[in-house]
CSV table of C-alpha atoms in Angstrom, one decimal:
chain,number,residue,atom,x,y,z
A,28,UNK,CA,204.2,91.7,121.3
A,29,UNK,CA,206.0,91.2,124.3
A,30,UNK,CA,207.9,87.6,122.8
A,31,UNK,CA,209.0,89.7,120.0
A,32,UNK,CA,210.7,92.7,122.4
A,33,UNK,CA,212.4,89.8,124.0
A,34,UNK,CA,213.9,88.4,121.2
A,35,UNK,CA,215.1,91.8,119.6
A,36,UNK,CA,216.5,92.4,122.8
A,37,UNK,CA,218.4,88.3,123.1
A,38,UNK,CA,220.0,89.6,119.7
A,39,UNK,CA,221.4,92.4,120.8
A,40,UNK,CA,222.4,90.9,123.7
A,41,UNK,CA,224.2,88.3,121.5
A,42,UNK,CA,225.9,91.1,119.1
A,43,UNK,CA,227.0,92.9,122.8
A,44,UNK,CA,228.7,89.1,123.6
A,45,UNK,CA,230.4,88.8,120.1
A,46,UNK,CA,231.5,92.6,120.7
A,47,UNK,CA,232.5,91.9,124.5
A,48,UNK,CA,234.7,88.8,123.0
A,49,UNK,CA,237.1,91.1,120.7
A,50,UNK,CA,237.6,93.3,123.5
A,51,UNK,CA,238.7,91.0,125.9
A,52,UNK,CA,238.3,88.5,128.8
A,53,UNK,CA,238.1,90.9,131.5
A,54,UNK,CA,234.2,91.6,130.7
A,55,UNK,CA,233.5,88.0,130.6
A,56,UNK,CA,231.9,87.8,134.0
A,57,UNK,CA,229.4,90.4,133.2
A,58,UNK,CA,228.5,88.8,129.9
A,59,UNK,CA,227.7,85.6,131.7
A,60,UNK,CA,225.5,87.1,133.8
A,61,UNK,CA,223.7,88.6,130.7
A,62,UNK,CA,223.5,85.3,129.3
A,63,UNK,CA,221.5,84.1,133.1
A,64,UNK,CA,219.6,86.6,132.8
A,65,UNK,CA,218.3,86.1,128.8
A,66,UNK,CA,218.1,82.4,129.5
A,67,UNK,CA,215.7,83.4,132.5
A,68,UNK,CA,214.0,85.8,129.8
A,69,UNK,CA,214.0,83.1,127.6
A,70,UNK,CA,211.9,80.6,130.0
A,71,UNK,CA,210.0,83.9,130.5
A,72,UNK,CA,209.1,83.9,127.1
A,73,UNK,CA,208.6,80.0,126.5
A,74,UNK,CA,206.5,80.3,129.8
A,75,UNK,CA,204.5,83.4,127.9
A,76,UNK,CA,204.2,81.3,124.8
A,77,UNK,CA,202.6,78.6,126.7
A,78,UNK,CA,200.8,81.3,128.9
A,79,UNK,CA,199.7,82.6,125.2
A,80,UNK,CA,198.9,79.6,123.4
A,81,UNK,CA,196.5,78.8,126.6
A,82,UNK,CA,195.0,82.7,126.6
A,83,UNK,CA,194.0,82.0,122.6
A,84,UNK,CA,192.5,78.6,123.2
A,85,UNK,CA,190.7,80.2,126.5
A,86,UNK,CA,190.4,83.5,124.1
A,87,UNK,CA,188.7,81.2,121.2
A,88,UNK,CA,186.4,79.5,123.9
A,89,UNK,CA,185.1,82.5,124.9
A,90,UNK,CA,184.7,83.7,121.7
A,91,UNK,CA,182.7,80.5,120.5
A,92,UNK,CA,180.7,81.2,124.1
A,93,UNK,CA,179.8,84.9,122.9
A,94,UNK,CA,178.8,83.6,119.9
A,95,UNK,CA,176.9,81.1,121.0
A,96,UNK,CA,175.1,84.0,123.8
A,97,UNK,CA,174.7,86.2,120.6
A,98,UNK,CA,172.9,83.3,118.9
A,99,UNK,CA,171.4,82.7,122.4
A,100,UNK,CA,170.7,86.6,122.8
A,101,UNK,CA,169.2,86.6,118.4
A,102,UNK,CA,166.8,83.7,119.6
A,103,UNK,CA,165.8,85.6,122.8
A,104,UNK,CA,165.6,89.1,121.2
A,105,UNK,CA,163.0,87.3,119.1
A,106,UNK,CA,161.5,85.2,122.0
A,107,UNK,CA,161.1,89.0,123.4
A,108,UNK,CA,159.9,90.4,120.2
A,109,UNK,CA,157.2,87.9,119.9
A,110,UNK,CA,156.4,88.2,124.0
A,111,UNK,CA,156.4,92.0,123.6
A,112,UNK,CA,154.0,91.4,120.4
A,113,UNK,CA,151.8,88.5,122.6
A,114,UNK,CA,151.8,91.5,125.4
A,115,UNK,CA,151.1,93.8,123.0
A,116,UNK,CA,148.1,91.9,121.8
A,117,UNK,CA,147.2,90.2,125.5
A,118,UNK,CA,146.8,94.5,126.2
A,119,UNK,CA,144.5,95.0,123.4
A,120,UNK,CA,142.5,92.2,124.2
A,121,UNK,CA,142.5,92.7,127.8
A,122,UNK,CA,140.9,96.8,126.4
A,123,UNK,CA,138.8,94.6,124.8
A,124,UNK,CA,138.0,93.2,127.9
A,125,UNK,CA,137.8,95.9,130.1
A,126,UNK,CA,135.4,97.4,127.8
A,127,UNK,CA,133.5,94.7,127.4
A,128,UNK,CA,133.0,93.9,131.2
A,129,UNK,CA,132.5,97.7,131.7
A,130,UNK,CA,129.4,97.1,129.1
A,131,UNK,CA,128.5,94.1,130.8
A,132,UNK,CA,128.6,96.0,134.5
A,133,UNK,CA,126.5,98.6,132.3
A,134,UNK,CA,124.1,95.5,131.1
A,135,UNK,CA,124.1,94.2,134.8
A,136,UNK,CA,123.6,97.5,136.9
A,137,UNK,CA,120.2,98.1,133.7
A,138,UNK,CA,118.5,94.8,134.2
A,139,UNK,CA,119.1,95.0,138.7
A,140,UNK,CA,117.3,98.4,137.5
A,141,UNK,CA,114.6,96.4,135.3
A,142,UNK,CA,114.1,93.7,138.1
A,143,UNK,CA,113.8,96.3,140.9
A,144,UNK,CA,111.2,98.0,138.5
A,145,UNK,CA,109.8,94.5,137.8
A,146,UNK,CA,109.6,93.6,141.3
A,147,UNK,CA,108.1,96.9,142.3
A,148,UNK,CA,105.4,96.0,139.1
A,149,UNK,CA,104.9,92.6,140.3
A,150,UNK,CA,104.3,94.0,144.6
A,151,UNK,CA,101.8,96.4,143.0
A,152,UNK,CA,100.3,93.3,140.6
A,153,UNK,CA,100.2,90.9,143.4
A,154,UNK,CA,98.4,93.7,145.3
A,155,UNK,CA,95.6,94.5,142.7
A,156,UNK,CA,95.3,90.4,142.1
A,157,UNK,CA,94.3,90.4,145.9
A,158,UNK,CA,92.1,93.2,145.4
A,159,UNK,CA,90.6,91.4,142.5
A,160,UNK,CA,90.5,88.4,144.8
A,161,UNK,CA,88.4,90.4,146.5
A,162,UNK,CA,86.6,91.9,144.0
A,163,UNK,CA,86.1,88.4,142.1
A,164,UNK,CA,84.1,87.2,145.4
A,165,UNK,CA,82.2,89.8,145.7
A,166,UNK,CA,81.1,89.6,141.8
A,167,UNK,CA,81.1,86.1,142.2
A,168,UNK,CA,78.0,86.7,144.9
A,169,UNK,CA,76.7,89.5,142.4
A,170,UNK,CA,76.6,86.3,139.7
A,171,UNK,CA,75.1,84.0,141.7
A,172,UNK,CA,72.5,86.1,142.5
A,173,UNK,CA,72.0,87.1,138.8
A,174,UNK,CA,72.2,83.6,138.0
A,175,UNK,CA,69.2,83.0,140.7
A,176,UNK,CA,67.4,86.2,139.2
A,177,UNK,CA,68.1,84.5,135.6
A,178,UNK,CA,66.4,81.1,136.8
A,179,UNK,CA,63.7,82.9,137.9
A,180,UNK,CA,63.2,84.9,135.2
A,181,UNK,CA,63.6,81.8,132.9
A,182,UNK,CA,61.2,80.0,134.8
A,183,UNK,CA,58.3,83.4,134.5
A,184,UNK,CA,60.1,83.8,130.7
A,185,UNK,CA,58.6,79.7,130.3
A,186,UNK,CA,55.7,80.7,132.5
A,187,UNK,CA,55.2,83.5,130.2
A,188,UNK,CA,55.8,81.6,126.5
A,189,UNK,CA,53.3,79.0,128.0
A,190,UNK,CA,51.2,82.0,128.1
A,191,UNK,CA,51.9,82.8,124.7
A,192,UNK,CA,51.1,79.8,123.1
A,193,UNK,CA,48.3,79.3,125.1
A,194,UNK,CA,47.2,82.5,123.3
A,195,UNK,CA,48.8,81.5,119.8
A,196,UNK,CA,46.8,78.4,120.5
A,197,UNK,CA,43.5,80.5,121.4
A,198,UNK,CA,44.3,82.8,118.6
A,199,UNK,CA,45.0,79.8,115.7
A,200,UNK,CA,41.5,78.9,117.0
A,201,UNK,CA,39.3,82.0,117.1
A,202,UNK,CA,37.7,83.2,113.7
A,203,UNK,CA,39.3,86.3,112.1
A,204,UNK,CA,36.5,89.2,111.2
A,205,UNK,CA,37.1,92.3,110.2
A,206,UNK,CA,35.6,94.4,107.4
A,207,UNK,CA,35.6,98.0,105.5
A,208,UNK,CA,33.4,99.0,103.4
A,209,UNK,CA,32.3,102.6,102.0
A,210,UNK,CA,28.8,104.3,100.8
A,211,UNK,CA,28.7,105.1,97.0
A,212,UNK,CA,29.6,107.3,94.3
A,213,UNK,CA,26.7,108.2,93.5
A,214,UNK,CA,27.0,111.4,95.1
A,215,UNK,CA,24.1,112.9,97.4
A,216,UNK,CA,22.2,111.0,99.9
A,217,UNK,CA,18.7,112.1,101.4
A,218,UNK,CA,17.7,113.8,103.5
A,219,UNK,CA,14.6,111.8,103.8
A,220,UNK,CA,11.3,111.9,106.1
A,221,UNK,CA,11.9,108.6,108.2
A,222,UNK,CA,15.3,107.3,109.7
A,223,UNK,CA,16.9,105.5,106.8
A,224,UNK,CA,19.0,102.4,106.9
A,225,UNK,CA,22.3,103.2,105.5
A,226,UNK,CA,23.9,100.2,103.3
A,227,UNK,CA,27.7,100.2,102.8
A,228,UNK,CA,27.6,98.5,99.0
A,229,UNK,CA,31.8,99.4,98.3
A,230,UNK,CA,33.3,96.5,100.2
A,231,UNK,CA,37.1,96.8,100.7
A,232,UNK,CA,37.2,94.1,103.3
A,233,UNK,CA,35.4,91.3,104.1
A,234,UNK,CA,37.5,88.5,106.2
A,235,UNK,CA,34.8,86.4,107.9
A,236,UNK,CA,32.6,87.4,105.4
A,237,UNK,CA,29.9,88.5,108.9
A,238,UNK,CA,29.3,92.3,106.9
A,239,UNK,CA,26.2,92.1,104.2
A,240,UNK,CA,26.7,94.8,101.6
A,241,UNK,CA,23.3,94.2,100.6
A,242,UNK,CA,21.4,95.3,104.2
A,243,UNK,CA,24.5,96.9,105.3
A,244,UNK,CA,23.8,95.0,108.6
A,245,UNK,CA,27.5,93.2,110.9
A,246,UNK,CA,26.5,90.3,112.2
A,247,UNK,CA,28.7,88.6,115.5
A,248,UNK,CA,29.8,85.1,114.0
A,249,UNK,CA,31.0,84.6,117.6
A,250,UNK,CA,31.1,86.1,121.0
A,251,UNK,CA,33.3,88.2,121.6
A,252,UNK,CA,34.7,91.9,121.5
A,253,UNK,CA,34.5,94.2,118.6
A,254,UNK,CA,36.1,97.1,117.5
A,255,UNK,CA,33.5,99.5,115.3
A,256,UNK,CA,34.4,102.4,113.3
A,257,UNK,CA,32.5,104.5,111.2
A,258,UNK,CA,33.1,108.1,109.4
A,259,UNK,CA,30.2,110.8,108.0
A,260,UNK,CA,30.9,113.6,105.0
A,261,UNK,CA,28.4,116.0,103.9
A,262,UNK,CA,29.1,119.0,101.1
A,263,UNK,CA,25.4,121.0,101.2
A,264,UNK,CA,26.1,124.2,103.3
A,265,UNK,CA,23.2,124.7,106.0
A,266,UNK,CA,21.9,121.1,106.0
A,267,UNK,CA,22.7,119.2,108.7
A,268,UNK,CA,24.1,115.9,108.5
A,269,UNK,CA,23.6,113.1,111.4
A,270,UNK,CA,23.8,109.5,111.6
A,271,UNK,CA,22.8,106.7,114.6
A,272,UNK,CA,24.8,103.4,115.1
A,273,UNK,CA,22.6,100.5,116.2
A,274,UNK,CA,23.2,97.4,118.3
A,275,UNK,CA,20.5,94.6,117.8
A,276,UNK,CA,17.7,97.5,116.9
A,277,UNK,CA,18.8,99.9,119.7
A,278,UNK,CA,20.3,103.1,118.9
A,279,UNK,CA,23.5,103.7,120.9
A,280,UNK,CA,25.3,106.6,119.2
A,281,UNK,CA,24.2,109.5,117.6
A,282,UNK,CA,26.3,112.5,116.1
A,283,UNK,CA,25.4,115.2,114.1
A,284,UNK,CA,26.9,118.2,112.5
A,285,UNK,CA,25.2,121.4,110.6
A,286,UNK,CA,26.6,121.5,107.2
A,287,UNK,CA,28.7,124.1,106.2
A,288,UNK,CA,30.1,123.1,102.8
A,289,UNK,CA,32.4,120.6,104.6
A,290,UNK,CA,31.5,118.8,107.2
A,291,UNK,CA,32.9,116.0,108.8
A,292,UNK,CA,32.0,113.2,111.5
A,293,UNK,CA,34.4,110.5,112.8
A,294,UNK,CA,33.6,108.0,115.8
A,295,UNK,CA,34.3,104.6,117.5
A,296,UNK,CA,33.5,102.7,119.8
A,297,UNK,CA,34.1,98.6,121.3
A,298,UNK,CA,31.3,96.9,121.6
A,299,UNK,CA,31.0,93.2,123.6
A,300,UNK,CA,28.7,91.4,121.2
A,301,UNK,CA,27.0,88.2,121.7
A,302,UNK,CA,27.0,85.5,119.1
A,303,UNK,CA,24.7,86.2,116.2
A,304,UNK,CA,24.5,90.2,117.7
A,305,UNK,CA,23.9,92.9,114.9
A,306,UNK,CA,25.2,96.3,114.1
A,307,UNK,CA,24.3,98.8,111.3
A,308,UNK,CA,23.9,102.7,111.1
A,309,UNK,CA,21.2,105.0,110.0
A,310,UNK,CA,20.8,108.3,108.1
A,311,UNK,CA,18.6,110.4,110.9
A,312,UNK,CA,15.4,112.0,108.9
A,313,UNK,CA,15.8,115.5,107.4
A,314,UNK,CA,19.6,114.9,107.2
A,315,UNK,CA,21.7,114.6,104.5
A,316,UNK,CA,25.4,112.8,103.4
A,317,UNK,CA,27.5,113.3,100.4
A,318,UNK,CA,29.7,110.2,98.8
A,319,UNK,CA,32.0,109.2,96.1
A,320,UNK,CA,35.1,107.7,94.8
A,321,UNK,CA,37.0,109.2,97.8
A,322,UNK,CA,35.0,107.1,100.4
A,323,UNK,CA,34.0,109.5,102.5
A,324,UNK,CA,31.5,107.9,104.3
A,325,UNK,CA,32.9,104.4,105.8
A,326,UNK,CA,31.8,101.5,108.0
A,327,UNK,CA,34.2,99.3,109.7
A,328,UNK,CA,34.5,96.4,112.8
A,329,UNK,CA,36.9,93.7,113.6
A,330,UNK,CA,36.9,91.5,116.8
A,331,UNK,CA,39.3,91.9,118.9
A,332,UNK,CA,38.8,88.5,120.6
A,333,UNK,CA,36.7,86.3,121.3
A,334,UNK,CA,34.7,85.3,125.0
């Protein structure tokens, strides 16, 4: 803009000269100091063209250079973008982080809690296992002295079983007697004028076979102790009703009851007999005894054992 108000003005200048000329000489010194000074406008403006020329190629460089910082900022801006987005995330995660150390603190800070209760737990443990140390002893002495009551009681427990079948032995050995045997059905017996020999024909048992249901006599097969029984019915009202027991022809017992429609006699007694010893009952004179399918009259013995 400035080379072009130079030139408009050497122009005019020159139109001013051509002017100056048809008017006459006596202006020609002030023309040629017009002409110095558009010459020295003229460098002014060959220097400005230069100056110019030089601005645009300094103008261009530093246009290319902004470019090239635009391009530089565009790669930047995204560098930024992608940092701000990397912070971005790097925050959430370090949230993440925070929270999840919080929870671990949390987790931490519980299982100090869970030890201490632990430890207190395992203090109280180790002090009842000493206790039970002590306890342990003390029923360890309570066991060994069971343990010495238990060998002495095994060895009175063999003592004892040798005992036994000592007696198993003694027992597989001694004869088994034993009998039961009942009147008759007939009904009424007696009463009669002399003691009468009662004979027990109804045998229920006979092991041994030492009972004859034809005397009505018990014989000893060996010596030993016996166990005799015997039971007395009568039905007549106002007659009396008695019986004896007899050990080798001596009378031993004797019971008696008045009748009174029913009347009833039970007795027993254990007897030491020697081998080949006899028992047997009597009817006692001017007494009577009722019998029949009930068995109410009975005679019984078995040994007990033997001597």
């Amino acid at each position: 803009m400035r080379a072009t108000l130079l030139v408009v003005l050497l122009f005019c200048l020159t139109g001013a000269r051509t002017q100056g000329e048809r008017e006459g000489s006596d202006q020609g010194l002030q023309t040629r100091d017009v002409w110095d000074e558009l010459r020295a406008l003229r460098d002014m403006v060959v220097e400005q063209r230069v100056e110019l020329r030089y601005t645009k190629a300094e103008l261009q460089t530093q246009t290319e250079r902004v470019t090239g910082l635009q391009k530089e900022n565009a790669v930047m801006s995204s560098r930024l973008t992608a940092t701000e987005n990397g912070v971005t995330a790097i925050t959430v995660e370090l949230e993440a982080t925070k929270a999840e150390q919080q929870l671990q603190k949390e987790k931490w800070e519980e299982a100090e809690r869970l030890i201490f209760a632990q430890a207190a737990e395992l203090a109280a443990l180790v002090s009842t296992v000493t206790t039970s140390g002590k306890e342990v002893q003390e029923q360890k002495k309570e066991v060994t002295a069971l343990w010495e009551k238990l060998n002495i009681s095994k060895t009175e427990l063999q003592l004892t079983k040798n005992k036994l079948d000592e007696m198993e032995r003694t027992i597989a050995g001694t004869p088994k007697i034993a009998f039961t045997a009942a009147l008759t059905t007939s009904g009424k017996i007696g009463p009669f004028n002399t003691e009468t020999p009662l004979v027990y024909s109804r045998v229920f048992t006979n092991i041994g076979s030492a009972y004859n249901p034809v005397t009505g006599i018990f014989t000893a097969p060996v010596k030993g102790v016996y166990y005799i029984r015997f039971t007395a019915f009568n039905n007549k009202a106002g007659e009396w009703m008695a019986v004896n027991l007899y050990h080798n022809g001596q009378r031993i017992l004797h019971n008696s009851e008045l009748g009174n429609g029913h009347a009833f006699i039970a007795n027993a007694l254990i007897l030491q007999l020697e081998q080949g010893s006899v028992v047997s009952m009597r009817l006692q004179q001017n007494c009577g005894l009722y019998d029949d399918l009930s068995s109410l009259n009975t005679f019984s013995g078995f040994l007990l054992f033997p001597l």
